[in-house]
CSV table of C-alpha atoms in Angstrom, one decimal:
chain,number,residue,atom,x,y,z
A,268,MET,CA,11.7,0.2,31.5
A,269,THR,CA,15.2,1.2,32.8
A,270,PHE,CA,18.6,-0.3,31.9
A,271,THR,CA,20.5,-2.1,34.7
A,272,ARG,CA,24.0,-0.9,35.3
A,273,SER,CA,25.5,-3.7,33.2
A,274,GLY,CA,23.5,-2.8,30.1
A,275,HIS,CA,23.7,-6.4,28.9
A,276,PRO,CA,20.9,-7.5,26.7
A,277,SER,CA,20.0,-10.3,29.2
A,278,ASP,CA,19.2,-7.5,31.7
A,279,TRP,CA,16.7,-5.7,29.4
A,280,GLY,CA,13.7,-7.7,30.7
A,281,THR,CA,10.6,-7.8,28.2
A,282,MET,CA,11.4,-4.7,26.4
A,283,ARG,CA,11.6,-5.0,22.5
A,284,VAL,CA,15.0,-4.4,21.1
A,285,ILE,CA,15.8,-4.6,17.4
A,286,THR,CA,19.0,-4.5,15.4
A,287,THR,CA,17.8,-3.8,12.0
A,288,PRO,CA,15.0,-1.6,10.9
A,289,GLN,CA,13.0,-4.4,9.1
A,290,GLU,CA,12.5,-6.3,12.4
A,291,PHE,CA,10.0,-3.7,13.5
A,292,ASN,CA,6.4,-3.7,11.9
A,293,VAL,CA,3.2,-3.1,13.7
A,294,ASP,CA,0.9,-6.0,12.8
A,295,ASP,CA,-2.0,-5.6,15.1
A,296,LEU,CA,-3.2,-2.0,14.9
A,297,TYR,CA,-6.7,-1.3,13.5
A,298,VAL,CA,-8.7,1.8,13.2
A,299,ASP,CA,-12.4,1.3,13.9
A,300,LEU,CA,-14.2,3.3,11.0
A,301,ARG,CA,-17.7,2.2,12.0
A,302,GLY,CA,-18.6,5.9,12.9
A,303,LEU,CA,-17.3,7.2,9.6
A,304,ALA,CA,-18.2,4.4,7.0
A,305,GLY,CA,-21.6,3.7,8.3
A,306,PHE,CA,-21.0,-0.1,8.7
A,307,PRO,CA,-18.5,-2.2,10.8
A,308,LEU,CA,-15.2,-1.5,9.0
A,309,LEU,CA,-11.7,-2.0,10.4
A,310,LEU,CA,-8.7,-0.4,8.8
A,311,LYS,CA,-5.6,-2.4,9.1
A,312,CYS,CA,-2.8,0.3,9.4
A,313,GLU,CA,0.4,-0.8,7.7
A,314,GLY,CA,2.4,2.4,7.9
A,315,PHE,CA,4.0,2.0,11.3
A,316,ASN,CA,7.5,0.7,10.5
A,317,PHE,CA,10.8,2.3,9.5
A,318,SER,CA,9.8,2.5,5.8
A,319,GLY,CA,6.4,3.8,6.5
A,320,SER,CA,4.4,1.4,4.4
A,321,ILE,CA,3.2,-2.1,3.8
A,322,LYS,CA,5.8,-2.4,1.1
A,323,LEU,CA,8.5,-3.2,3.8
A,324,LYS,CA,7.1,-6.9,3.8
A,325,ALA,CA,7.4,-7.4,0.2
A,326,ALA,CA,10.8,-5.9,0.1
A,327,VAL,CA,12.2,-8.1,2.9
A,328,GLN,CA,10.7,-11.2,1.3
A,329,MET,CA,12.1,-10.4,-2.2
A,330,VAL,CA,15.5,-9.6,-0.8
A,331,ASP,CA,15.7,-12.6,1.3
A,332,ASN,CA,14.6,-14.9,-1.6
A,333,ALA,CA,17.4,-13.2,-3.9
A,334,GLU,CA,19.9,-13.8,-1.2
A,335,ARG,CA,19.0,-17.5,-0.8
A,336,GLU,CA,19.2,-17.9,-4.6
A,337,GLY,CA,22.6,-16.3,-4.7
A,338,ARG,CA,21.5,-13.4,-6.9
A,339,LEU,CA,22.5,-10.9,-4.2
A,340,ARG,CA,26.1,-10.8,-2.8
A,341,PRO,CA,28.0,-8.5,-1.0
A,342,GLY,CA,28.6,-5.4,-3.0
A,343,SER,CA,25.6,-6.0,-5.3
A,344,THR,CA,23.4,-3.1,-6.4
A,345,LEU,CA,19.6,-3.4,-6.6
A,346,VAL,CA,17.6,-1.7,-9.1
A,347,GLU,CA,13.8,-1.4,-9.1
A,348,SER,CA,10.8,0.6,-10.7
A,349,SER,CA,8.6,2.1,-8.0
A,350,SER,CA,6.1,4.9,-7.6
A,351,GLY,CA,7.5,5.6,-4.1
A,352,ASN,CA,6.7,3.2,-1.3
A,353,LEU,CA,8.5,0.1,-2.5
A,354,GLY,CA,11.4,2.4,-3.3
A,355,VAL,CA,11.6,3.6,0.3
A,356,ALA,CA,11.3,0.1,1.6
A,357,LEU,CA,14.0,-1.2,-0.6
A,358,SER,CA,16.1,1.7,0.4
A,359,THR,CA,15.6,0.8,4.0
A,360,VAL,CA,16.5,-2.9,3.5
A,361,ALA,CA,19.5,-1.9,1.2
A,362,ALA,CA,20.8,0.4,3.8
A,363,SER,CA,20.6,-2.1,6.6
A,364,ARG,CA,22.3,-4.9,4.6
A,365,GLY,CA,25.0,-3.1,2.8
A,366,TYR,CA,23.7,-3.0,-0.8
A,367,ARG,CA,23.5,-0.1,-3.0
A,368,PHE,CA,20.1,0.7,-4.5
A,369,VAL,CA,18.9,2.6,-7.7
A,370,CYS,CA,15.2,3.5,-7.9
A,371,VAL,CA,13.6,4.4,-11.1
A,372,THR,CA,10.3,6.5,-10.5
A,373,ASP,CA,8.5,9.0,-12.4
A,374,SER,CA,7.3,12.5,-11.9
A,375,ARG,CA,4.3,11.5,-9.8
A,376,CYS,CA,6.3,10.3,-7.0
A,377,THR,CA,6.1,12.6,-4.1
A,378,LEU,CA,9.0,14.8,-3.2
A,379,GLY,CA,9.0,13.4,0.3
A,380,ALA,CA,9.5,9.9,-1.0
A,381,ARG,CA,12.3,10.9,-3.3
A,382,GLN,CA,14.1,12.8,-0.5
A,383,LEU,CA,13.7,10.0,1.8
A,384,MET,CA,15.2,7.4,-0.6
A,385,GLN,CA,18.2,9.8,-1.1
A,386,THR,CA,18.6,10.3,2.5
A,387,LEU,CA,18.8,6.6,3.0
A,388,GLY,CA,21.7,6.6,0.4
A,389,SER,CA,19.8,5.4,-2.6
A,390,THR,CA,20.1,6.9,-6.2
A,391,VAL,CA,16.9,8.0,-7.6
A,392,GLN,CA,16.3,8.4,-11.4
A,393,VAL,CA,13.0,10.2,-12.3
A,394,VAL,CA,11.4,9.4,-15.7
A,395,THR,CA,9.6,12.5,-17.0
A,396,GLU,CA,8.0,11.3,-20.3
A,397,PRO,CA,5.6,8.2,-20.4
A,398,ASP,CA,6.0,5.3,-22.9
A,399,PRO,CA,3.4,6.1,-25.8
A,400,GLU,CA,1.8,2.7,-25.3
A,401,HIS,CA,2.5,1.6,-21.6
A,402,GLY,CA,2.7,4.9,-19.8
A,403,PHE,CA,5.1,5.8,-17.0
A,404,LEU,CA,5.3,2.3,-15.8
A,405,GLY,CA,6.5,1.1,-19.2
A,406,ALA,CA,9.1,3.9,-19.5
A,407,ARG,CA,10.4,3.1,-16.0
A,408,ILE,CA,10.7,-0.6,-16.7
A,409,ALA,CA,12.7,0.2,-19.9
A,410,VAL,CA,15.1,2.2,-17.9
A,411,VAL,CA,15.4,-0.6,-15.3
A,412,ARG,CA,16.1,-3.2,-18.0
A,413,ARG,CA,18.8,-1.0,-19.6
A,414,LEU,CA,20.4,-0.3,-16.2
A,415,ALA,CA,20.4,-4.0,-15.1
A,416,GLY,CA,21.8,-5.1,-18.6
A,417,GLU,CA,24.5,-2.4,-18.7
A,418,HIS,CA,25.8,-2.5,-15.2
A,419,GLY,CA,24.8,-6.0,-13.9
A,420,TYR,CA,22.4,-4.5,-11.3
A,421,VAL,CA,20.0,-7.1,-9.6
A,422,TRP,CA,16.4,-6.3,-10.7
A,423,LEU,CA,13.9,-8.0,-8.2
A,424,ASN,CA,10.9,-7.2,-10.6
A,425,GLN,CA,8.3,-6.6,-8.1
A,426,TYR,CA,5.7,-7.0,-11.0
A,427,ALA,CA,6.4,-10.7,-11.4
A,428,ASN,CA,8.2,-11.7,-8.2
A,429,ALA,CA,6.4,-14.4,-6.1
A,430,GLY,CA,8.0,-12.9,-3.1
A,431,ASN,CA,5.8,-9.9,-3.5
A,432,TRP,CA,2.6,-11.9,-3.1
A,433,GLY,CA,4.2,-14.4,-0.9
A,434,ALA,CA,4.9,-11.9,1.9
A,435,HIS,CA,1.2,-11.1,2.2
A,436,TYR,CA,0.1,-14.8,2.1
A,437,ASN,CA,2.6,-15.6,4.8
A,438,ARG,CA,2.0,-12.6,6.9
A,439,THR,CA,-0.7,-9.9,6.1
A,440,ALA,CA,-3.7,-12.3,5.5
A,441,GLN,CA,-2.8,-14.6,8.3
A,442,GLU,CA,-2.6,-11.7,10.7
A,443,ILE,CA,-6.0,-10.4,9.6
A,444,LEU,CA,-7.8,-13.7,10.0
A,445,ARG,CA,-6.1,-14.3,13.4
A,446,HIS,CA,-7.4,-10.9,14.7
A,447,VAL,CA,-10.8,-11.0,12.7
A,448,PRO,CA,-11.7,-14.6,12.5
A,449,ASN,CA,-15.4,-13.8,11.6
A,450,LEU,CA,-14.2,-11.7,8.5
A,451,ASP,CA,-16.9,-11.4,5.9
A,452,VAL,CA,-15.2,-9.1,3.3
A,453,LEU,CA,-11.7,-8.0,2.7
A,454,PHE,CA,-11.1,-4.7,0.7
A,455,VAL,CA,-7.6,-4.5,-0.9
A,456,GLY,CA,-6.2,-1.7,-3.3
A,457,ALA,CA,-4.6,-3.0,-6.5
A,458,GLY,CA,-1.3,-1.8,-7.5
A,459,THR,CA,1.3,-4.3,-8.4
A,460,THR,CA,-1.4,-6.6,-7.0
A,461,GLY,CA,1.1,-8.3,-4.6
A,462,THR,CA,-1.0,-7.6,-1.3
A,463,LEU,CA,-4.2,-8.4,-3.2
A,464,MET,CA,-2.9,-11.7,-4.6
A,465,GLY,CA,-1.2,-12.8,-1.4
A,466,CYS,CA,-4.3,-12.3,0.7
A,467,ALA,CA,-6.7,-13.7,-1.8
A,468,ARG,CA,-4.7,-16.8,-2.2
A,469,PHE,CA,-4.5,-17.4,1.6
A,470,LEU,CA,-8.2,-16.7,2.1
A,471,ARG,CA,-9.1,-19.0,-0.8
A,472,ASP,CA,-7.1,-21.7,0.8
A,473,VAL,CA,-8.1,-21.2,4.5
A,474,LYS,CA,-11.5,-19.4,4.6
A,475,PRO,CA,-13.0,-19.1,1.0
A,476,SER,CA,-16.2,-17.7,2.3
A,477,VAL,CA,-14.5,-14.4,2.7
A,478,ARG,CA,-15.2,-12.0,-0.3
A,479,VAL,CA,-12.1,-10.3,-1.6
A,480,VAL,CA,-12.9,-6.9,-3.2
A,481,ALA,CA,-10.3,-5.2,-5.2
A,482,ILE,CA,-10.1,-1.4,-5.2
A,483,ASP,CA,-8.5,0.2,-8.2
A,484,SER,CA,-8.2,3.9,-9.5
A,485,VAL,CA,-10.1,4.9,-12.7
A,486,GLY,CA,-7.5,5.2,-15.4
A,487,SER,CA,-5.8,2.1,-14.5
A,488,THR,CA,-5.7,-0.7,-17.0
A,489,THR,CA,-5.0,-3.4,-14.5
A,490,PHE,CA,-8.4,-5.0,-14.9
A,491,GLY,CA,-8.8,-4.2,-18.6
A,492,GLY,CA,-10.2,-0.7,-18.2
A,493,PRO,CA,-9.3,2.3,-20.5
A,494,ALA,CA,-6.2,4.1,-19.6
A,495,GLY,CA,-6.6,7.6,-18.2
A,496,GLN,CA,-4.5,10.2,-16.2
A,497,ARG,CA,-3.8,9.2,-12.7
A,498,MET,CA,-1.9,11.7,-10.5
A,499,ILE,CA,-1.9,9.9,-7.2
A,500,PRO,CA,0.8,7.2,-6.9
A,501,GLY,CA,0.2,3.8,-5.2
A,502,LEU,CA,-2.8,2.2,-6.9
A,503,GLY,CA,-3.4,1.5,-10.6
A,504,THR,CA,-1.0,0.5,-13.5
A,505,SER,CA,-0.7,1.3,-17.1
A,506,THR,CA,0.4,-2.5,-17.8
A,507,ARG,CA,-1.4,-5.5,-16.5
A,508,PRO,CA,0.6,-6.9,-13.6
A,509,GLN,CA,2.0,-10.3,-14.4
A,510,LEU,CA,1.0,-11.3,-10.7
A,511,LEU,CA,-2.7,-10.8,-11.3
A,512,ASP,CA,-5.0,-13.7,-11.3
A,513,GLU,CA,-8.5,-12.3,-11.6
A,514,SER,CA,-10.1,-15.7,-10.6
A,515,LEU,CA,-9.1,-15.0,-7.0
A,516,VAL,CA,-11.0,-11.6,-7.0
A,517,ASP,CA,-14.7,-11.6,-6.1
A,518,ASP,CA,-15.5,-7.9,-6.9
A,519,LEU,CA,-13.9,-4.9,-8.2
A,520,VAL,CA,-14.6,-1.1,-7.5
A,521,MET,CA,-13.1,1.6,-9.5
A,522,VAL,CA,-12.7,4.9,-7.8
A,523,HIS,CA,-12.2,8.3,-9.3
A,524,GLU,CA,-9.2,10.2,-7.8
A,525,SER,CA,-11.4,13.0,-6.9
A,526,ASP,CA,-13.1,10.8,-4.5
A,527,THR,CA,-9.7,9.6,-3.2
A,528,ILE,CA,-9.1,13.2,-2.3
A,529,ARG,CA,-12.5,13.6,-0.5
A,530,ALA,CA,-12.1,10.4,1.5
A,531,CYS,CA,-8.4,11.3,2.6
A,532,ARG,CA,-9.5,14.8,3.6
A,533,SER,CA,-12.6,13.5,5.5
A,534,LEU,CA,-10.5,11.2,7.4
A,535,VAL,CA,-7.8,13.8,8.3
A,536,ARG,CA,-10.6,16.1,9.7
A,537,ARG,CA,-10.8,13.4,12.4
A,538,GLY,CA,-7.1,13.3,13.0
A,539,PHE,CA,-6.3,10.2,10.7
A,540,LEU,CA,-3.7,11.3,8.3
A,541,PHE,CA,-3.5,8.6,5.6
A,542,GLY,CA,-2.1,8.2,2.0
A,543,GLY,CA,-4.0,8.1,-1.2
A,544,SER,CA,-4.2,4.3,-1.5
A,545,THR,CA,-6.1,4.3,1.9
A,546,GLY,CA,-8.5,7.1,0.8
A,547,THR,CA,-9.2,5.0,-2.4
A,548,VAL,CA,-9.8,1.8,-0.5
A,549,VAL,CA,-12.1,3.4,2.1
A,550,HIS,CA,-14.1,5.1,-0.6
A,551,GLY,CA,-14.3,1.9,-2.5
A,552,ALA,CA,-15.4,0.0,0.4
A,553,ARG,CA,-18.2,2.4,1.2
A,554,HIS,CA,-19.5,2.1,-2.4
A,555,TRP,CA,-19.3,-1.7,-2.5
A,556,VAL,CA,-21.2,-1.9,0.9
A,557,ALA,CA,-23.9,0.5,-0.4
A,558,GLU,CA,-24.5,-1.6,-3.4
A,559,ASN,CA,-24.1,-5.0,-2.0
A,560,ARG,CA,-24.9,-5.0,1.7
A,561,PRO,CA,-26.9,-1.8,2.5
A,562,ASP,CA,-28.0,-3.2,5.8
A,563,GLY,CA,-24.4,-3.0,7.0
A,564,ARG,CA,-24.6,-6.3,8.7
A,565,LEU,CA,-21.2,-7.6,8.0
A,566,THR,CA,-17.6,-7.4,9.3
A,567,ALA,CA,-15.1,-6.1,6.9
A,568,VAL,CA,-11.4,-5.1,6.9
A,569,ALA,CA,-9.8,-2.7,4.7
A,570,ILE,CA,-6.0,-2.4,4.2
A,571,ALA,CA,-4.3,1.0,4.7
A,572,PRO,CA,-0.9,0.6,3.1
A,573,ASP,CA,0.6,3.8,4.3
A,574,LEU,CA,0.3,7.1,6.2
A,575,GLY,CA,-0.1,10.5,4.8
A,576,GLU,CA,2.9,12.6,5.6
A,577,ARG,CA,4.4,11.9,2.3
A,578,TYR,CA,1.4,13.5,0.6
A,579,LEU,CA,1.4,16.9,2.2
A,580,ASP,CA,2.5,18.5,-1.0
A,581,THR,CA,-0.2,16.8,-3.2
A,582,ILE,CA,-3.4,15.3,-1.5
A,583,TYR,CA,-3.4,17.7,1.4
A,584,HIS,CA,-2.2,20.8,-0.5
A,585,ASP,CA,-5.1,22.8,-1.4
A,586,GLN,CA,-3.6,24.5,-4.6
A,587,TRP,CA,-2.4,21.1,-5.9
A,588,VAL,CA,-5.9,19.7,-5.6
A,589,ALA,CA,-7.5,22.7,-7.0
A,590,ASP,CA,-5.2,22.9,-10.0
A,591,ILE,CA,-5.7,19.2,-10.8
A,592,TYR,CA,-9.3,18.4,-9.8
A,593,GLY,CA,-11.0,21.7,-9.5
A,594,GLN,CA,-11.9,24.0,-6.6
A,595,GLU,CA,-15.2,22.0,-6.1
A,596,VAL,CA,-13.4,18.9,-4.8
A,597,LEU,CA,-12.1,21.1,-1.8
A,598,GLU,CA,-15.7,22.5,-1.4
A,599,ASP,CA,-17.2,19.1,-1.5
A,600,THR,CA,-15.3,17.7,1.5
A,601,ALA,CA,-17.7,19.0,3.9
A,602,ASP,CA,-20.7,17.1,2.0
A,603,TYR,CA,-18.6,14.1,2.0
A,604,ASN,CA,-18.3,14.3,5.7
A,605,ASP,CA,-22.0,14.7,6.0
A,606,THR,CA,-22.8,11.7,4.0
A,607,PHE,CA,-20.4,9.7,6.2
A,608,ALA,CA,-22.4,10.9,9.3
A,609,ALA,CA,-25.8,10.4,7.7
A,610,SER,CA,-25.0,6.7,6.9
A,611,THR,CA,-24.5,5.6,10.5
A,612,THR,CA,-28.1,4.9,11.4
A,613,ASP,CA,-27.7,1.1,11.5
A,614,LEU,CA,-24.4,-0.1,13.2
A,615,SER,CA,-25.6,-3.5,14.3
A,616,GLY,CA,-22.9,-5.5,12.6
A,617,THR,CA,-20.0,-6.8,14.8
A,618,LEU,CA,-16.3,-6.1,14.4
A,619,LEU,CA,-14.8,-9.0,16.5
């Protein structure tokens, strides 16, 4: 498309033009993982927007709601706890709307995410010591509460904000069902559970035959499991999310972070650079299908929250992986690839 001499918007034809970063979000891009997973699995890619993750949807919805309620006004300062992606998303929205933003994160947040937030004009406070009972999340929330109380900052509270799940009820789940009307199973990672709850609520209302499978990290207490060390941000919590309604979830798969690493590195060997949450969800999906539908005769979608460029110094850094998970995790990646290849003997299910 070329501009006419006048350059007036009416002369731009059908080209897509935006004025704010949140107007752009790729909603209809899927990766066919049938050849990797061994069964019909579509990976819905949510990382192609200006904040780089699915969290942009929740950020926009929560900020819109706060503006309508009169909580956000010109000159307001937002404050939020985030392990990375929501912080980047809120930084993007705040920059485009003229708000200041303070993100409270912890030492597990990747360097890339912290630098990106700062580049967008946000202030980043890093918590280095976990709360004795509620871990890093508890420590972060304590700081957020203090900042909101002392300075009058507006805390959106993603952990209890209905806009968090509402964004996915109104958009993500509807988009999936529109593109994959014969959906049998949806795999969703569980962090704040906003994406999980929004999609589960919509499917329960519109197509209750779809099974919703939550994928969580071993060491997360979200579904009542024992707390343990978790080094990969994105999924899992040390405090049960207020948004969670377990009655909307059909099944749960817990994934060890070592398997997250293996799945991510298997995908990247085929040119797909995804974040840790995606690796966790893909591995969890394979495990669930092996246990529940070994014939592979189903149509499944898994949600990929972000891409992998923010994890180059962690998941994709050999020394970081070896120091935390052991050298054998790096050596096991080839075997993991082999199991992918060996499991593709029956691909008779349909995708669309």
